[in-house]
Coordinates of C-alpha atoms in Angstrom, one line a residue:
M1 CA -41.5 125.2 -122.7
F2 CA -39.4 123.7 -119.8
I3 CA -37.4 127.0 -119.6
S4 CA -40.7 129.0 -119.5
V5 CA -42.0 126.9 -116.7
V6 CA -38.8 127.4 -114.7
K7 CA -38.9 131.1 -115.2
L8 CA -42.5 131.2 -114.3
T9 CA -41.9 129.2 -111.1
L10 CA -39.0 131.6 -110.2
I11 CA -41.1 134.7 -110.8
L12 CA -43.9 133.2 -108.7
S13 CA -41.5 132.3 -105.9
L14 CA -40.1 135.8 -105.9
F15 CA -43.6 137.3 -105.8
L16 CA -44.6 135.1 -102.9
F17 CA -41.4 136.0 -101.0
S18 CA -42.2 139.6 -101.6
L19 CA -45.7 139.2 -100.3
C20 CA -44.4 137.4 -97.2
T21 CA -41.9 140.2 -96.6
I22 CA -44.6 142.8 -96.8
A23 CA -46.8 140.8 -94.5
N24 CA -43.9 140.5 -92.0
D25 CA -43.5 144.2 -92.1
K26 CA -47.1 144.5 -90.9
V27 CA -46.3 142.8 -87.6
I28 CA -45.1 145.1 -84.8
D29 CA -43.1 144.0 -81.8
V30 CA -43.6 146.3 -78.8
S31 CA -40.1 145.7 -77.6
D32 CA -38.8 147.5 -80.7
F33 CA -40.4 150.6 -79.3
G34 CA -38.9 150.3 -75.9
A35 CA -41.3 148.2 -73.9
I36 CA -39.2 146.2 -71.4
K37 CA -40.7 143.1 -69.8
D38 CA -40.2 141.8 -66.2
T39 CA -38.7 145.0 -64.8
G40 CA -41.7 146.8 -63.4
S41 CA -40.9 149.8 -65.7
D42 CA -43.7 151.7 -67.3
S43 CA -44.5 150.4 -70.8
T44 CA -47.2 152.9 -71.5
H45 CA -45.3 155.3 -73.8
S46 CA -43.7 152.5 -75.7
L47 CA -47.1 151.0 -76.3
Y48 CA -48.4 154.4 -77.6
K49 CA -45.5 154.6 -80.1
A50 CA -46.3 151.1 -81.2
L51 CA -50.0 151.9 -81.7
Q52 CA -49.2 155.1 -83.6
E53 CA -46.8 153.1 -85.9
A54 CA -49.4 150.4 -86.4
K55 CA -52.0 152.9 -87.6
K56 CA -49.4 154.7 -89.8
I57 CA -48.3 151.6 -91.7
G58 CA -51.6 149.7 -91.4
A59 CA -50.1 146.9 -89.3
T60 CA -52.2 143.8 -88.8
K61 CA -50.6 142.6 -85.6
I62 CA -48.9 143.9 -82.5
T63 CA -47.1 141.3 -80.4
F64 CA -45.6 141.2 -76.9
P65 CA -42.8 138.8 -76.2
K66 CA -44.0 136.7 -73.3
G67 CA -43.4 138.3 -69.9
R68 CA -44.8 140.8 -67.4
Y69 CA -45.6 144.4 -68.6
D70 CA -46.5 147.2 -66.3
F71 CA -48.6 150.2 -67.1
Y72 CA -49.0 153.3 -64.9
E73 CA -51.6 156.1 -65.1
E74 CA -49.2 159.1 -65.3
R75 CA -48.6 158.7 -69.1
A76 CA -51.9 157.2 -70.1
A77 CA -54.1 159.2 -72.5
D78 CA -57.3 160.6 -71.1
R79 CA -60.6 161.1 -72.6
L80 CA -64.2 161.8 -71.6
M81 CA -66.2 158.6 -71.9
Y82 CA -69.8 157.6 -71.4
I83 CA -69.8 153.9 -70.7
S84 CA -73.2 152.4 -70.2
N85 CA -73.9 150.8 -66.8
N86 CA -70.5 152.1 -65.6
D87 CA -69.7 155.5 -64.2
P88 CA -69.0 158.2 -66.8
G89 CA -66.1 160.7 -66.7
I90 CA -62.5 161.3 -67.7
K91 CA -60.9 157.9 -68.3
R92 CA -57.1 157.2 -68.5
I93 CA -56.7 154.6 -71.1
T94 CA -53.7 152.3 -71.6
F95 CA -54.7 150.7 -75.0
P96 CA -56.7 153.5 -76.7
L97 CA -57.8 151.6 -79.9
S98 CA -59.8 154.3 -81.7
S99 CA -60.5 153.9 -85.4
F100 CA -58.4 150.8 -85.8
N101 CA -59.2 148.3 -88.4
N102 CA -58.0 144.7 -89.0
L103 CA -55.7 144.6 -86.0
E104 CA -54.7 141.7 -83.7
I105 CA -53.0 142.2 -80.4
D106 CA -51.2 139.0 -79.3
G107 CA -49.7 138.9 -75.8
N108 CA -48.1 135.5 -76.1
N109 CA -49.5 134.6 -72.7
S110 CA -48.0 137.8 -71.1
T111 CA -49.2 139.4 -67.9
F112 CA -50.4 143.0 -68.1
I113 CA -50.3 144.7 -64.7
F114 CA -52.1 148.1 -64.3
H115 CA -51.3 150.6 -61.6
G116 CA -53.9 153.1 -60.4
G117 CA -57.0 154.5 -62.0
L118 CA -56.8 153.0 -65.5
V119 CA -59.1 151.5 -68.1
P120 CA -56.9 148.9 -69.8
F121 CA -58.6 148.7 -73.2
I122 CA -61.1 150.9 -75.0
L123 CA -62.1 149.9 -78.6
D124 CA -63.9 152.8 -80.2
E125 CA -65.2 153.0 -83.8
S126 CA -63.0 150.1 -84.7
S127 CA -63.5 146.9 -86.7
H128 CA -62.1 143.4 -87.0
I129 CA -60.1 143.6 -83.8
V130 CA -58.7 140.5 -82.1
L131 CA -57.3 140.5 -78.6
R132 CA -55.6 137.2 -77.5
N133 CA -53.2 135.5 -75.1
F134 CA -52.8 137.8 -72.1
S135 CA -54.1 138.5 -68.6
I136 CA -55.2 141.8 -67.1
D137 CA -54.6 142.5 -63.4
F138 CA -54.2 145.5 -61.1
S139 CA -51.5 145.9 -58.5
R140 CA -54.1 147.2 -56.1
A141 CA -57.7 146.0 -56.4
F142 CA -60.5 148.6 -56.3
H143 CA -62.3 146.5 -53.6
S144 CA -60.9 145.4 -50.3
E145 CA -60.9 142.1 -48.4
A146 CA -60.2 141.1 -44.8
L147 CA -60.2 137.9 -42.7
I148 CA -62.9 137.9 -40.0
A149 CA -61.0 137.3 -36.8
G150 CA -63.8 138.1 -34.4
A151 CA -67.4 139.0 -34.2
G152 CA -69.9 140.5 -31.7
K153 CA -73.0 142.5 -31.6
G154 CA -72.5 145.5 -33.9
Y155 CA -68.9 144.9 -34.7
L156 CA -66.4 142.7 -36.6
D157 CA -62.7 142.3 -36.0
L158 CA -60.7 142.2 -39.2
K159 CA -57.2 141.3 -40.4
F160 CA -56.0 142.9 -43.7
T161 CA -53.1 141.8 -45.8
D162 CA -50.7 144.1 -47.5
Q163 CA -52.8 143.7 -50.7
F164 CA -55.5 146.0 -49.1
P165 CA -53.7 149.0 -47.5
Y166 CA -55.9 151.1 -45.3
K167 CA -55.8 153.8 -42.6
I168 CA -58.1 155.0 -39.8
N169 CA -58.3 158.7 -40.1
E170 CA -58.3 161.3 -37.4
A171 CA -62.1 161.0 -37.1
G172 CA -61.9 157.3 -36.5
I173 CA -63.2 156.3 -40.0
L174 CA -61.8 153.4 -42.0
K175 CA -60.4 154.5 -45.4
F176 CA -58.6 152.5 -48.0
Q177 CA -55.5 153.6 -49.9
S178 CA -53.3 152.7 -52.8
Q179 CA -50.1 150.7 -52.1
L180 CA -48.1 153.8 -53.0
F181 CA -49.4 155.9 -50.1
Q182 CA -49.4 153.1 -47.6
A183 CA -45.8 152.3 -48.4
S184 CA -44.6 155.9 -48.1
G185 CA -46.6 156.7 -45.0
I186 CA -47.2 160.3 -46.1
K187 CA -47.9 162.8 -43.3
N188 CA -47.2 165.8 -45.4
K189 CA -49.6 168.8 -44.6
D190 CA -49.0 170.3 -48.0
R191 CA -52.4 171.2 -49.6
L192 CA -51.7 169.7 -53.0
K193 CA -50.4 166.5 -51.4
R194 CA -53.4 166.2 -49.3
K195 CA -55.6 166.7 -52.3
Q196 CA -53.7 164.0 -54.1
I197 CA -54.2 161.6 -51.2
S198 CA -57.9 162.4 -51.2
Q199 CA -58.3 161.7 -54.9
D200 CA -56.4 158.4 -54.3
E201 CA -58.8 157.4 -51.5
Y202 CA -61.8 158.1 -53.8
K203 CA -60.7 155.2 -56.0
Y204 CA -61.1 152.8 -53.2
E205 CA -64.3 154.0 -51.5
Y206 CA -66.8 151.3 -50.5
K207 CA -70.6 151.2 -50.1
R208 CA -71.4 147.8 -48.6
V209 CA -69.9 144.6 -47.3
L210 CA -70.6 140.9 -48.1
E211 CA -69.4 137.8 -46.3
F212 CA -67.7 135.1 -48.4
N213 CA -67.1 131.5 -47.3
F214 CA -63.3 131.1 -46.8
A215 CA -63.2 127.4 -47.7
L216 CA -65.6 127.5 -50.7
R217 CA -64.4 130.9 -52.0
E218 CA -68.0 131.9 -52.6
P219 CA -70.7 134.1 -50.9
E220 CA -71.7 132.5 -47.6
Y221 CA -74.9 130.5 -47.6
M222 CA -77.9 133.0 -47.3
A223 CA -75.5 135.9 -46.9
Q224 CA -76.8 139.3 -47.9
D225 CA -75.3 142.7 -48.6
I226 CA -74.9 145.0 -45.6
F227 CA -75.1 148.6 -46.7
T228 CA -72.5 150.6 -44.7
G229 CA -71.6 153.7 -46.7
N230 CA -68.0 154.8 -47.0
A231 CA -67.6 155.9 -43.3
L232 CA -67.4 152.9 -41.0
R233 CA -66.2 153.7 -37.5
A234 CA -63.1 151.7 -36.7
E235 CA -60.3 151.3 -34.2
K236 CA -57.1 149.2 -34.0
L237 CA -56.7 146.4 -31.5
N238 CA -53.8 144.2 -30.4
G239 CA -51.1 146.7 -31.2
G240 CA -52.6 147.5 -34.6
D241 CA -52.8 143.9 -36.0
V242 CA -56.6 143.8 -35.8
V243 CA -59.1 146.4 -37.0
R244 CA -62.5 146.5 -35.3
I245 CA -65.3 148.0 -37.4
F246 CA -68.7 149.1 -36.0
H247 CA -72.1 149.0 -37.6
P248 CA -75.4 147.9 -36.1
N249 CA -76.1 145.4 -38.9
L250 CA -72.8 143.7 -39.0
K251 CA -72.7 139.9 -38.6
A252 CA -70.6 137.2 -40.0
K253 CA -68.7 133.9 -39.1
V254 CA -65.2 134.0 -37.7
G255 CA -62.8 132.6 -40.3
N256 CA -64.7 133.8 -43.3
I257 CA -63.8 136.8 -45.6
L258 CA -65.4 140.2 -45.5
V259 CA -65.4 141.9 -48.9
F260 CA -65.8 145.7 -49.1
Q261 CA -67.7 146.4 -52.3
A262 CA -66.2 149.2 -54.5
K263 CA -68.5 152.2 -54.6
H264 CA -67.6 153.3 -58.1
R265 CA -67.5 151.6 -61.5
D266 CA -64.9 153.8 -63.0
Y267 CA -62.4 151.3 -64.4
P268 CA -63.9 148.5 -66.5
G269 CA -61.4 146.1 -68.1
V270 CA -62.3 146.1 -71.8
V271 CA -64.7 148.6 -73.3
I272 CA -66.1 148.0 -76.8
S273 CA -68.0 151.0 -78.2
D274 CA -69.5 151.6 -81.6
S275 CA -67.3 148.8 -83.1
N276 CA -67.8 145.7 -85.1
N277 CA -66.4 142.2 -85.4
V278 CA -64.4 142.1 -82.1
E279 CA -63.0 138.8 -80.7
L280 CA -61.4 138.1 -77.4
H281 CA -59.5 134.7 -77.3
N282 CA -57.7 133.3 -74.3
I283 CA -57.9 136.5 -72.2
T284 CA -57.9 136.3 -68.4
I285 CA -59.3 139.3 -66.5
H286 CA -58.2 138.9 -62.9
H287 CA -59.6 142.2 -61.9
A288 CA -61.2 145.4 -63.0
G289 CA -62.8 148.3 -61.2
G290 CA -66.1 147.9 -62.9
M291 CA -67.2 145.3 -65.5
G292 CA -64.8 142.9 -67.1
V293 CA -66.0 143.4 -70.7
I294 CA -68.7 146.0 -71.5
A295 CA -69.9 146.4 -75.1
Q296 CA -72.2 149.1 -76.3
R297 CA -73.8 149.9 -79.7
S298 CA -71.5 147.3 -81.3
H299 CA -71.9 144.5 -83.8
N300 CA -70.7 140.9 -83.6
I301 CA -68.8 140.3 -80.4
T302 CA -67.1 136.9 -79.5
I303 CA -65.5 136.0 -76.2
K304 CA -63.9 132.5 -76.3
D305 CA -61.7 130.4 -74.1
S306 CA -61.3 133.3 -71.7
K307 CA -61.6 133.8 -67.9
V308 CA -62.8 136.2 -65.4
S309 CA -61.1 134.9 -62.3
P310 CA -59.3 136.4 -59.3
S311 CA -55.5 136.3 -59.1
K312 CA -53.9 134.3 -56.3
G313 CA -54.9 135.4 -52.8
R314 CA -58.0 137.4 -53.7
I315 CA -61.5 136.1 -53.4
V316 CA -63.1 138.6 -55.8
S317 CA -62.3 139.2 -59.5
T318 CA -64.1 142.1 -61.1
T319 CA -66.2 144.5 -59.0
A320 CA -69.2 144.3 -61.3
D321 CA -70.4 142.0 -64.1
A322 CA -68.0 139.7 -65.9
T323 CA -69.5 140.8 -69.3
H324 CA -72.3 143.2 -70.3
F325 CA -73.8 144.1 -73.7
V326 CA -76.0 147.2 -74.4
N327 CA -77.9 147.9 -77.6
C328 CA -75.7 145.5 -79.5
T329 CA -76.5 143.8 -82.8
G330 CA -75.3 140.9 -84.9
K331 CA -74.1 137.9 -82.9
I332 CA -73.0 137.9 -79.2
K333 CA -71.1 134.6 -78.6
L334 CA -69.7 133.5 -75.2
I335 CA -68.0 130.2 -75.8
D336 CA -66.1 128.0 -73.3
N337 CA -65.3 130.7 -70.8
L338 CA -64.9 130.7 -67.0
F339 CA -66.8 133.5 -65.2
E340 CA -66.2 133.3 -61.5
S341 CA -66.0 135.3 -58.3
Q342 CA -67.1 138.6 -59.8
K343 CA -69.2 141.0 -57.7
D344 CA -72.2 140.8 -60.0
D345 CA -73.6 138.8 -62.9
A346 CA -71.8 136.7 -65.5
T347 CA -73.6 138.6 -68.3
N348 CA -76.4 141.0 -68.9
I349 CA -77.6 141.6 -72.5
H350 CA -80.2 144.3 -73.0
G351 CA -81.3 147.5 -74.6
V352 CA -81.9 151.0 -73.1
Y353 CA -85.2 152.7 -72.3
A354 CA -85.4 156.5 -71.9
A355 CA -88.4 158.2 -70.4
I356 CA -90.7 160.7 -72.2
D357 CA -90.0 163.7 -70.1
K358 CA -91.9 166.4 -71.9
I359 CA -94.4 166.4 -74.8
I360 CA -93.8 169.5 -77.0
D361 CA -96.4 168.9 -79.7
D362 CA -98.1 165.9 -81.4
K363 CA -94.8 164.9 -83.1
T364 CA -92.1 166.2 -80.7
V365 CA -91.0 165.1 -77.3
E366 CA -88.0 165.5 -75.0
I367 CA -86.6 162.2 -73.9
K368 CA -84.6 161.9 -70.7
L369 CA -82.2 159.2 -69.7
Q370 CA -83.0 158.1 -66.2
H371 CA -80.2 156.1 -64.6
P372 CA -77.0 158.1 -63.9
Q373 CA -74.9 155.3 -65.5
Q374 CA -76.8 155.9 -68.8
F375 CA -76.2 159.6 -68.9
G376 CA -74.4 160.5 -72.2
F377 CA -75.5 157.3 -73.9
D378 CA -76.2 158.0 -77.5
F379 CA -78.9 155.8 -79.1
I380 CA -81.2 158.1 -81.1
A381 CA -80.4 159.4 -84.6
P382 CA -82.5 160.5 -87.6
E383 CA -84.1 157.6 -89.4
D384 CA -84.1 155.4 -86.3
E385 CA -87.3 153.7 -85.4
L386 CA -88.3 153.9 -81.8
E387 CA -90.9 151.9 -79.9
L388 CA -93.2 153.8 -77.6
V389 CA -93.7 151.8 -74.4
H390 CA -96.2 152.1 -71.6
G391 CA -93.9 152.4 -68.6
A392 CA -96.0 150.6 -66.0
S393 CA -96.9 147.6 -68.2
L394 CA -93.9 147.5 -70.6
I395 CA -96.4 147.0 -73.4
T396 CA -95.3 148.6 -76.7
Y397 CA -98.2 150.5 -78.3
E398 CA -96.6 152.1 -81.3
T399 CA -93.4 152.5 -83.3
N400 CA -92.5 155.8 -85.0
K401 CA -89.5 157.0 -87.1
V402 CA -87.2 159.8 -86.0
V403 CA -86.9 162.9 -88.3
T404 CA -84.6 165.0 -86.1
S405 CA -82.7 164.4 -82.9
T406 CA -81.1 167.2 -80.9
R407 CA -79.0 166.6 -77.8
V408 CA -80.0 169.1 -75.2
S409 CA -77.8 167.7 -72.4
N410 CA -76.2 164.5 -71.3
E411 CA -79.6 163.5 -70.0
V412 CA -82.1 165.1 -72.5
T413 CA -82.6 164.7 -76.2
R414 CA -85.3 166.4 -78.2
V415 CA -86.8 164.2 -80.8
Q416 CA -89.2 164.9 -83.7
F417 CA -91.1 162.0 -85.2
I418 CA -92.3 161.5 -88.8
K419 CA -96.0 161.1 -87.8
P420 CA -98.2 162.2 -84.9
F421 CA -98.1 160.1 -81.8
D422 CA -100.6 157.5 -80.7
S423 CA -103.2 159.2 -78.5
R424 CA -102.2 157.0 -75.6
I425 CA -98.8 158.6 -75.2
K426 CA -98.1 160.4 -71.9
E427 CA -95.2 161.8 -70.0
G428 CA -93.5 159.0 -68.0
D429 CA -93.8 156.4 -70.8
S430 CA -90.6 155.3 -72.4
V431 CA -88.9 154.8 -75.8
S432 CA -86.3 152.3 -77.0
K433 CA -84.6 151.8 -80.3
V434 CA -86.0 149.2 -82.6
R435 CA -83.0 147.4 -84.2
S436 CA -81.8 144.1 -85.4
Y437 CA -81.6 142.5 -82.0
A438 CA -78.5 140.5 -81.2
E439 CA -78.6 136.7 -81.7
V440 CA -77.1 135.3 -78.5
I441 CA -75.1 132.0 -78.4
I442 CA -73.8 131.0 -74.9
K443 CA -72.2 127.6 -74.8
G444 CA -69.8 125.7 -72.7
N445 CA -69.3 128.3 -70.0
I446 CA -68.7 127.8 -66.2
I447 CA -70.5 130.4 -64.0
R448 CA -69.8 130.1 -60.3
K449 CA -68.7 131.7 -56.9
N450 CA -69.9 135.2 -57.8
R451 CA -72.3 137.5 -56.0
A452 CA -75.8 137.8 -57.5
R453 CA -77.0 136.1 -60.6
G454 CA -75.7 134.1 -63.6
M455 CA -77.2 135.5 -66.8
L456 CA -79.7 138.3 -67.4
L457 CA -81.2 137.4 -70.8
N458 CA -83.0 140.3 -72.4
S459 CA -82.2 140.2 -76.1
R460 CA -85.2 139.9 -78.4
G461 CA -83.0 138.0 -80.9
K462 CA -82.7 134.2 -81.0
T463 CA -81.0 133.1 -77.8
L464 CA -79.3 129.7 -77.2
I465 CA -78.0 128.7 -73.8
E466 CA -76.4 125.3 -74.1
N467 CA -73.9 123.0 -72.2
N468 CA -73.2 125.6 -69.4
Y469 CA -72.5 125.0 -65.7
F470 CA -74.2 127.3 -63.2
H471 CA -73.5 127.6 -59.5
T472 CA -74.8 131.0 -58.4
P473 CA -76.1 132.3 -55.1
G474 CA -79.0 134.0 -56.9
S475 CA -81.0 133.2 -60.0
A476 CA -78.9 131.3 -62.6
I477 CA -81.0 132.8 -65.4
L478 CA -83.1 135.9 -65.1
F479 CA -85.5 137.6 -67.5
E480 CA -85.6 141.2 -66.5
G481 CA -86.2 144.6 -68.2
D482 CA -87.8 147.6 -66.6
A483 CA -88.7 151.2 -67.2
N484 CA -88.6 152.3 -63.5
F485 CA -85.1 151.8 -62.2
W486 CA -82.3 150.5 -64.4
F487 CA -84.3 151.3 -67.6
E488 CA -83.0 148.3 -69.4
Q489 CA -85.0 147.1 -72.4
G490 CA -85.8 143.4 -72.4
G491 CA -88.6 141.1 -73.4
V492 CA -87.2 137.9 -75.0
S493 CA -89.0 136.3 -77.9
D494 CA -87.0 133.1 -78.8
V495 CA -84.9 131.4 -76.1
T496 CA -83.7 127.8 -75.8
I497 CA -82.1 126.6 -72.6
K498 CA -80.8 123.0 -73.0
N499 CA -78.3 120.5 -71.7
N500 CA -77.0 122.8 -68.9
V501 CA -76.2 121.8 -65.3
F502 CA -77.7 124.0 -62.5
E503 CA -75.9 122.9 -59.4
N504 CA -77.4 124.2 -56.1
S505 CA -78.0 127.6 -57.6
F506 CA -80.2 130.2 -55.8
Y507 CA -78.8 129.4 -52.4
S508 CA -78.9 133.0 -51.2
Q509 CA -80.7 136.3 -51.5
W510 CA -80.6 137.4 -55.2
G511 CA -83.7 136.5 -57.1
K512 CA -86.8 134.4 -56.6
G513 CA -85.9 131.1 -58.3
I514 CA -83.2 129.3 -60.4
I515 CA -84.8 130.5 -63.6
A516 CA -87.0 133.5 -62.9
V517 CA -88.7 136.6 -64.2
D518 CA -88.1 140.0 -62.5
A519 CA -89.5 142.4 -65.1
G520 CA -90.5 145.8 -63.9
I521 CA -94.3 145.4 -64.5
D522 CA -96.7 147.0 -62.1
D523 CA -98.9 144.5 -60.3
K524 CA -102.1 145.8 -61.9
F525 CA -100.7 145.1 -65.4
K526 CA -99.2 141.6 -64.8
E527 CA -102.3 139.9 -65.9
T528 CA -102.4 141.6 -69.3
S529 CA -98.7 142.1 -70.1
R530 CA -96.8 139.2 -71.7
Y531 CA -93.3 140.7 -71.8
N532 CA -91.3 137.5 -72.2
K533 CA -92.4 134.7 -74.6
N534 CA -91.3 131.6 -76.5
I535 CA -89.0 129.9 -74.0
V536 CA -87.9 126.2 -74.2
I537 CA -86.1 124.6 -71.3
K538 CA -85.2 121.0 -72.0
G539 CA -82.6 118.3 -71.3
N540 CA -81.1 120.2 -68.3
T541 CA -80.0 118.8 -64.9
F542 CA -81.2 120.8 -61.9
K543 CA -79.4 119.8 -58.6
V544 CA -81.4 121.3 -55.8
F545 CA -81.1 121.1 -52.0
D546 CA -84.7 122.2 -51.2
K547 CA -88.0 123.0 -52.9
A548 CA -87.2 126.6 -53.8
P549 CA -88.6 127.4 -57.3
I550 CA -86.8 126.1 -60.3
L551 CA -89.2 128.3 -62.3
N552 CA -90.7 131.5 -60.9
L553 CA -92.5 133.3 -63.7
F554 CA -95.1 135.9 -64.3
S555 CA -96.4 137.7 -67.5
V556 CA -94.9 135.0 -69.7
S557 CA -96.4 133.3 -72.8
N558 CA -95.4 130.0 -74.5
L559 CA -92.9 128.2 -72.2
V560 CA -92.1 124.5 -72.3
F561 CA -90.2 122.7 -69.5
E562 CA -89.5 119.1 -70.6
N563 CA -87.1 116.2 -70.4
N564 CA -85.1 117.7 -67.5
I565 CA -83.6 115.9 -64.5
I566 CA -84.3 117.3 -61.1
E567 CA -82.0 115.8 -58.4
K568 CA -82.2 116.3 -54.7
T569 CA -78.9 117.1 -53.0
T570 CA -77.7 117.8 -49.4
E571 CA -74.9 120.3 -49.9
Y572 CA -76.8 123.2 -48.2
P573 CA -79.4 123.3 -45.4
E574 CA -82.9 123.0 -46.6
R575 CA -85.0 126.1 -46.3
K576 CA -88.5 125.3 -45.0
K577 CA -90.0 128.5 -46.4
Y578 CA -90.1 127.1 -49.9
N579 CA -92.6 124.4 -50.9
S580 CA -93.0 124.5 -54.6
L581 CA -90.5 123.9 -57.5
F582 CA -92.7 125.9 -59.9
V583 CA -94.4 129.2 -59.3
I584 CA -96.3 130.5 -62.3
N585 CA -98.5 133.5 -62.3
N586 CA -100.5 135.4 -65.0
S587 CA -99.0 133.5 -67.9
D588 CA -100.3 131.6 -70.9
N589 CA -99.4 128.3 -72.6
I590 CA -97.1 127.0 -69.9
T591 CA -96.2 123.3 -70.2
I592 CA -94.4 121.5 -67.4
S593 CA -94.2 118.0 -68.9
I594 CA -94.7 114.8 -66.9
N595 CA -91.6 113.4 -68.6
N596 CA -89.3 115.4 -66.4
I597 CA -87.3 113.0 -64.1
L598 CA -87.2 113.5 -60.4
Q599 CA -84.5 111.8 -58.2
G600 CA -84.2 111.7 -54.4
F601 CA -87.6 113.3 -53.5
S602 CA -90.1 111.7 -51.2
E603 CA -93.0 113.4 -52.9
G604 CA -94.6 112.1 -56.1
K605 CA -94.2 113.4 -59.6
S606 CA -97.6 114.9 -59.9
Q607 CA -97.2 116.8 -56.7
L608 CA -93.8 118.2 -57.4
L609 CA -94.4 119.1 -61.1
S610 CA -97.6 121.0 -60.3
P611 CA -97.4 124.7 -59.5
T612 CA -98.9 125.7 -56.2
T613 CA -100.3 128.9 -57.7
T614 CA -102.8 129.2 -60.5
Y615 CA -101.9 130.3 -64.0
K616 CA -103.6 130.5 -67.3
R617 CA -103.3 127.2 -69.1
A618 CA -103.1 126.7 -72.9
K619 CA -106.4 126.1 -74.6
N620 CA -106.7 122.6 -76.1

């Protein structure tokens, strides 16, 4: 018996050793495929070879020895991509993760530097993917920044660093360039070279400017976008050290930073499309020419212990939202992240509306995507159930199942339904996919120093916003949705907002309150539409510097605001135009509890906790 046990133990040990050897064979080191760190050399082709081998052998992990890895656009694979809320087109992709399963990419805290027009990661039709322990940055940002050295009526004097190369062309127009063309000083008249330079300048086109406070590294108090287009008249002063730009609406404080907003959203950082069970852990996105992370038609997405934050010397991180989720299902989890300094919101979670463009017969319509950044977005297939929505009121009046779906163009899809339409249908109404709406869990995040808002919450699934910190120039939380501009499906049905800190949010131009509604409902339907419902706001701390609305709501039913602390601060100048902490219109069952605590106000509780406008109260 003793010998048998020994033999059995030996056999088991050999078997386990064999399993470990097999498992080790499933880990790929990119340096084995020629990737060289810390040299500035292009690791793109070496990465491709590693990815091909990973797919061939079914590798479960790809690792990067800690260091800096550079990736250039010349050897990046290209592919036509339609990425919601970003610009469609041919994308050059560094990490093309298409049809991968059970794969982890571990950077071991490496730095990934991208050069030129690249999308760093696209996950497409992949499952159980983990990205961890690396940072994403670009050698040349897609926006530009300058120190404001002087200001006068209709002009600003600017100083640019080498990070933001520019030229003033023969027509006296300010244009931005890549570092390559600035360094080489190309004056070649060759047609192809001129075309290449023109394409390069396209990447860095601008459409507006915004003033940032130099000391606070955030949008200046009450600053607003100044729309300039991509053709500002400019001239050099003081021997070329200072650039004077001209526009009738320009104004800013000397010593602050002027940020030129990127015109295009061509180069998001991480794209997750038609995939499931994707996790990002300890990822830092210093910059992207679009959104930091955009997920569409995907299931179960987690972003944890990660950052969207500018690299040293820059004041802006990504040129659009930090994160964005479109028609996603399962669970969306944002846990313990830092989202700061991006040029738009920390997150936006929504569906897609498309307009009924033409009624063919009583079962058949042509549906047209409306916003250019939705063109090519697939969301209708046979067996799908669609809601039919009155466009002006956002009231759903019917659901119907799809029998056939035929793509006519990138904008138009012909859809036949299983049963005749409701008689109320008309051209101009909208449809959206009825699905298992994503459950949203957003906990422990810091949102600050960005342009615009904090979170746009538009998932109809259960949503929990807990233990977050907000300091945003616009609304910290916005309930949106519309069928007239962005065509984003919203309408929350179960939201809890608790134990968060809202510190001096809504100090500028984006929104109408700290927590606000901006649904695209026509005024004549606001009294009857109840687009957002079942919202609980409790146990939060609101630090406010004036009496701008903490809540600004319309067309809401069933909201409770209780056990919150409202504390008066002095960090920003008080705006006299606001005189009510609560603005509630055309809503039902709204409870603003007397148990909320107010600190530092001269007015009494009953005065401050009462809305100045009328609203429909709950029936006793």
